[in-house]
Amino acid sequence: MAILEILEYPDPRLRTVAAPVTQVDERIRTIINNMFDTMYDAPGIGLAATQVNVHERIITIDVSEDKTEPLVFINPEIQVLEGELETMQEGCLSVPGFYEDVTRIEHCLVTAIDKDGQPFELECTGLLAVCIQHEVDHLEGKLMVDYISPLKRNRIKDKLEKKHKAEARQGKR
């Protein structure tokens, strides 16, 4: 498999709204396998296809401690279930090195298609619920920095732009 480049904020491609997957075929399964390799290598617990410059509605997640519970969501739709709002500190592979408090619903139902093209539903709570909402945001062109103050967002943007310029000078980007 392949390790894909993860786009980093403020890359404008992260704002692209992903298109629905119309057919789950070998091409889509290859993207999924590469996304898992990339996510585990990063290391992360979730990755949206948008983050690797594939603008299709595909998400990979594994919130297990030992990376043995991979989940694939193609064309995911979230329905809010009863429950409280929960604030958790979130990180993002596209906003490396920064963690911010984000408030999301703690209980949701996700309908999606799996890697074999089969529809399914999954009730999500806790970290999984937060992760799926975070990744669906990516498919909509939304980032965790959109939930924080403009001042903090600009500070993060400036630091990452400075990092990207330094990497470009060193030939890493």
mmCIF file of C-alpha atoms in Angstrom:
data_model
loop_
_atom_site.group_PDB
_atom_site.id
_atom_site.type_symbol
_atom_site.label_atom_id
_atom_site.label_comp_id
_atom_site.label_asym_id
_atom_site.label_seq_id
_atom_site.Cartn_x
_atom_site.Cartn_y
_atom_site.Cartn_z
ATOM 1 C CA MET A 1 0.000 0.000 0.000
ATOM 2 C CA ALA A 2 0.973 3.645 -0.025
ATOM 3 C CA ILE A 3 1.400 6.435 2.477
ATOM 4 C CA LEU A 4 -0.423 9.467 1.085
ATOM 5 C CA GLU A 5 0.430 13.128 1.678
ATOM 6 C CA ILE A 6 -1.846 14.702 4.280
ATOM 7 C CA LEU A 7 -2.896 18.220 3.364
ATOM 8 C CA GLU A 8 -2.256 20.738 6.125
ATOM 9 C CA TYR A 9 -4.188 23.840 7.110
ATOM 10 C CA PRO A 10 -4.530 26.417 5.579
ATOM 11 C CA ASP A 11 -4.358 24.475 2.272
ATOM 12 C CA PRO A 12 -7.478 25.577 0.337
ATOM 13 C CA ARG A 13 -8.099 22.018 -0.923
ATOM 14 C CA LEU A 14 -9.205 21.154 2.631
ATOM 15 C CA ARG A 15 -12.246 23.378 2.014
ATOM 16 C CA THR A 16 -13.467 21.261 -0.925
ATOM 17 C CA VAL A 17 -16.826 19.599 -0.343
ATOM 18 C CA ALA A 18 -16.461 15.895 -1.140
ATOM 19 C CA ALA A 19 -18.628 14.241 -3.781
ATOM 20 C CA PRO A 20 -20.643 11.103 -3.025
ATOM 21 C CA VAL A 21 -19.132 7.779 -4.027
ATOM 22 C CA THR A 22 -21.324 6.316 -6.766
ATOM 23 C CA GLN A 23 -19.724 2.871 -6.997
ATOM 24 C CA VAL A 24 -17.637 0.920 -4.512
ATOM 25 C CA ASP A 25 -15.044 -0.808 -6.663
ATOM 26 C CA GLU A 26 -11.358 -1.746 -6.565
ATOM 27 C CA ARG A 27 -10.325 1.899 -7.001
ATOM 28 C CA ILE A 28 -12.287 2.892 -3.888
ATOM 29 C CA ARG A 29 -10.925 -0.093 -1.917
ATOM 30 C CA THR A 30 -7.361 0.923 -2.874
ATOM 31 C CA ILE A 31 -8.035 4.462 -1.637
ATOM 32 C CA ILE A 32 -9.394 2.996 1.628
ATOM 33 C CA ASN A 33 -6.342 0.761 2.130
ATOM 34 C CA ASN A 34 -4.003 3.689 1.448
ATOM 35 C CA MET A 35 -5.982 5.860 3.850
ATOM 36 C CA PHE A 36 -5.607 3.272 6.643
ATOM 37 C CA ASP A 37 -1.861 3.004 5.975
ATOM 38 C CA THR A 38 -1.591 6.805 6.067
ATOM 39 C CA MET A 39 -3.757 7.172 9.189
ATOM 40 C CA TYR A 40 -1.848 4.527 11.158
ATOM 41 C CA ASP A 41 1.512 5.915 10.007
ATOM 42 C CA ALA A 42 0.628 9.516 11.006
ATOM 43 C CA PRO A 43 -0.496 8.274 13.691
ATOM 44 C CA GLY A 44 -4.172 9.166 13.894
ATOM 45 C CA ILE A 45 -7.547 7.683 14.781
ATOM 46 C CA GLY A 46 -9.507 9.076 11.837
ATOM 47 C CA LEU A 47 -8.923 10.275 8.302
ATOM 48 C CA ALA A 48 -11.253 11.762 5.701
ATOM 49 C CA ALA A 49 -10.418 11.356 2.021
ATOM 50 C CA THR A 50 -10.429 15.146 1.660
ATOM 51 C CA GLN A 51 -7.339 15.273 3.890
ATOM 52 C CA VAL A 52 -5.368 13.240 1.328
ATOM 53 C CA ASN A 53 -6.667 15.278 -1.618
ATOM 54 C CA VAL A 54 -9.293 12.723 -2.660
ATOM 55 C CA HIS A 55 -12.563 14.616 -2.742
ATOM 56 C CA GLU A 56 -14.953 11.718 -2.298
ATOM 57 C CA ARG A 57 -17.056 10.879 0.761
ATOM 58 C CA ILE A 58 -14.812 8.259 2.397
ATOM 59 C CA ILE A 59 -13.736 8.063 6.048
ATOM 60 C CA THR A 60 -11.453 5.617 7.868
ATOM 61 C CA ILE A 61 -11.515 5.380 11.673
ATOM 62 C CA ASP A 62 -9.925 3.188 14.328
ATOM 63 C CA VAL A 63 -10.329 4.396 17.910
ATOM 64 C CA SER A 64 -9.039 1.149 19.460
ATOM 65 C CA GLU A 65 -5.855 1.227 21.552
ATOM 66 C CA ASP A 66 -4.227 -1.568 19.532
ATOM 67 C CA LYS A 67 -5.419 -0.529 16.041
ATOM 68 C CA THR A 68 -7.521 -3.667 15.566
ATOM 69 C CA GLU A 69 -10.958 -2.141 14.940
ATOM 70 C CA PRO A 70 -10.791 -0.418 11.539
ATOM 71 C CA LEU A 71 -14.047 1.173 10.394
ATOM 72 C CA VAL A 72 -14.910 2.451 6.915
ATOM 73 C CA PHE A 73 -17.719 4.903 6.220
ATOM 74 C CA ILE A 74 -18.592 5.670 2.599
ATOM 75 C CA ASN A 75 -21.180 8.424 2.043
ATOM 76 C CA PRO A 76 -21.781 8.790 5.803
ATOM 77 C CA GLU A 77 -24.847 10.582 7.130
ATOM 78 C CA ILE A 78 -25.150 11.540 10.795
ATOM 79 C CA GLN A 79 -28.397 11.629 12.747
ATOM 80 C CA VAL A 80 -28.247 13.190 16.204
ATOM 81 C CA LEU A 81 -29.685 10.988 18.945
ATOM 82 C CA GLU A 82 -30.673 12.060 22.439
ATOM 83 C CA GLY A 83 -27.777 13.079 24.548
ATOM 84 C CA GLU A 84 -25.715 15.901 25.845
ATOM 85 C CA LEU A 85 -23.179 18.074 24.162
ATOM 86 C CA GLU A 86 -19.669 17.021 25.088
ATOM 87 C CA THR A 87 -16.517 19.117 24.916
ATOM 88 C CA MET A 88 -13.359 17.201 24.082
ATOM 89 C CA GLN A 89 -9.902 18.290 23.146
ATOM 90 C CA GLU A 90 -9.459 17.459 19.475
ATOM 91 C CA GLY A 91 -6.387 17.176 17.354
ATOM 92 C CA CYS A 92 -6.244 16.847 13.586
ATOM 93 C CA LEU A 93 -3.724 15.360 11.183
ATOM 94 C CA SER A 94 -4.314 18.410 8.966
ATOM 95 C CA VAL A 95 -3.623 20.792 11.866
ATOM 96 C CA PRO A 96 -0.545 19.053 13.311
ATOM 97 C CA GLY A 97 0.642 19.932 16.785
ATOM 98 C CA PHE A 98 -2.492 21.769 17.894
ATOM 99 C CA TYR A 99 -5.255 20.562 20.209
ATOM 100 C CA GLU A 100 -8.388 22.589 20.884
ATOM 101 C CA ASP A 101 -11.637 22.117 22.807
ATOM 102 C CA VAL A 102 -14.546 21.399 20.462
ATOM 103 C CA THR A 103 -18.141 20.769 21.546
ATOM 104 C CA ARG A 104 -20.094 18.063 19.735
ATOM 105 C CA ILE A 105 -23.072 15.798 20.370
ATOM 106 C CA GLU A 106 -22.130 12.705 22.403
ATOM 107 C CA HIS A 107 -24.567 10.252 20.787
ATOM 108 C CA CYS A 108 -25.314 9.833 17.087
ATOM 109 C CA LEU A 109 -26.425 7.300 14.513
ATOM 110 C CA VAL A 110 -24.372 6.972 11.347
ATOM 111 C CA THR A 111 -25.694 5.441 8.147
ATOM 112 C CA ALA A 112 -23.097 4.645 5.517
ATOM 113 C CA ILE A 113 -21.819 2.081 3.047
ATOM 114 C CA ASP A 114 -18.960 -0.278 3.936
ATOM 115 C CA LYS A 115 -15.923 -1.207 1.813
ATOM 116 C CA ASP A 116 -17.922 -4.011 0.189
ATOM 117 C CA GLY A 117 -20.684 -1.642 -0.911
ATOM 118 C CA GLN A 118 -23.139 -2.785 1.770
ATOM 119 C CA PRO A 119 -25.261 -0.227 3.647
ATOM 120 C CA PHE A 120 -25.107 -0.246 7.460
ATOM 121 C CA GLU A 121 -26.017 1.763 10.541
ATOM 122 C CA LEU A 122 -23.829 2.271 13.586
ATOM 123 C CA GLU A 123 -24.800 3.921 16.856
ATOM 124 C CA CYS A 124 -21.836 5.939 18.117
ATOM 125 C CA THR A 125 -21.037 7.383 21.550
ATOM 126 C CA GLY A 126 -18.010 8.951 23.213
ATOM 127 C CA LEU A 127 -14.775 9.154 21.259
ATOM 128 C CA LEU A 128 -16.215 7.345 18.221
ATOM 129 C CA ALA A 129 -19.107 9.842 18.015
ATOM 130 C CA VAL A 130 -16.682 12.768 18.241
ATOM 131 C CA CYS A 131 -14.350 11.235 15.662
ATOM 132 C CA ILE A 132 -17.069 10.527 13.096
ATOM 133 C CA GLN A 133 -18.432 14.078 13.426
ATOM 134 C CA HIS A 134 -14.893 15.507 13.049
ATOM 135 C CA GLU A 135 -14.281 13.457 9.889
ATOM 136 C CA VAL A 136 -17.688 14.233 8.346
ATOM 137 C CA ASP A 137 -16.862 17.904 8.877
ATOM 138 C CA HIS A 138 -13.798 17.360 6.651
ATOM 139 C CA LEU A 139 -16.034 15.968 3.911
ATOM 140 C CA GLU A 140 -18.039 19.202 4.145
ATOM 141 C CA GLY A 141 -14.901 21.374 3.918
ATOM 142 C CA LYS A 142 -14.988 22.252 7.612
ATOM 143 C CA LEU A 143 -12.047 22.016 10.029
ATOM 144 C CA MET A 144 -11.731 21.924 13.809
ATOM 145 C CA VAL A 145 -10.207 25.420 13.665
ATOM 146 C CA ASP A 146 -13.621 26.668 12.523
ATOM 147 C CA TYR A 147 -14.876 25.968 16.068
ATOM 148 C CA ILE A 148 -12.349 28.218 17.801
ATOM 149 C CA SER A 149 -11.965 31.982 18.038
ATOM 150 C CA PRO A 150 -10.660 33.890 15.010
ATOM 151 C CA LEU A 151 -7.664 34.994 17.090
ATOM 152 C CA LYS A 152 -6.629 31.409 17.898
ATOM 153 C CA ARG A 153 -7.366 30.299 14.320
ATOM 154 C CA ASN A 154 -5.118 33.044 12.891
ATOM 155 C CA ARG A 155 -2.341 32.173 15.333
ATOM 156 C CA ILE A 156 -2.471 28.516 14.251
ATOM 157 C CA LYS A 157 -2.586 29.538 10.577
ATOM 158 C CA ASP A 158 0.462 31.792 10.976
ATOM 159 C CA LYS A 159 2.467 29.099 12.787
ATOM 160 C CA LEU A 160 1.648 26.438 10.196
ATOM 161 C CA GLU A 161 2.392 28.768 7.270
ATOM 162 C CA LYS A 162 5.773 29.561 8.848
ATOM 163 C CA LYS A 163 6.425 25.815 9.278
ATOM 164 C CA HIS A 164 5.442 25.130 5.638
ATOM 165 C CA LYS A 165 7.776 27.862 4.368
ATOM 166 C CA ALA A 166 10.666 26.450 6.417
ATOM 167 C CA GLU A 167 9.961 22.947 5.086
ATOM 168 C CA ALA A 168 9.824 24.270 1.515
ATOM 169 C CA ARG A 169 13.235 25.902 1.983
ATOM 170 C CA GLN A 170 14.595 22.579 3.218
ATOM 171 C CA GLY A 171 13.001 20.707 0.301
ATOM 172 C CA LYS A 172 10.589 18.715 2.501
ATOM 173 C CA ARG A 173 7.361 19.987 0.910
#
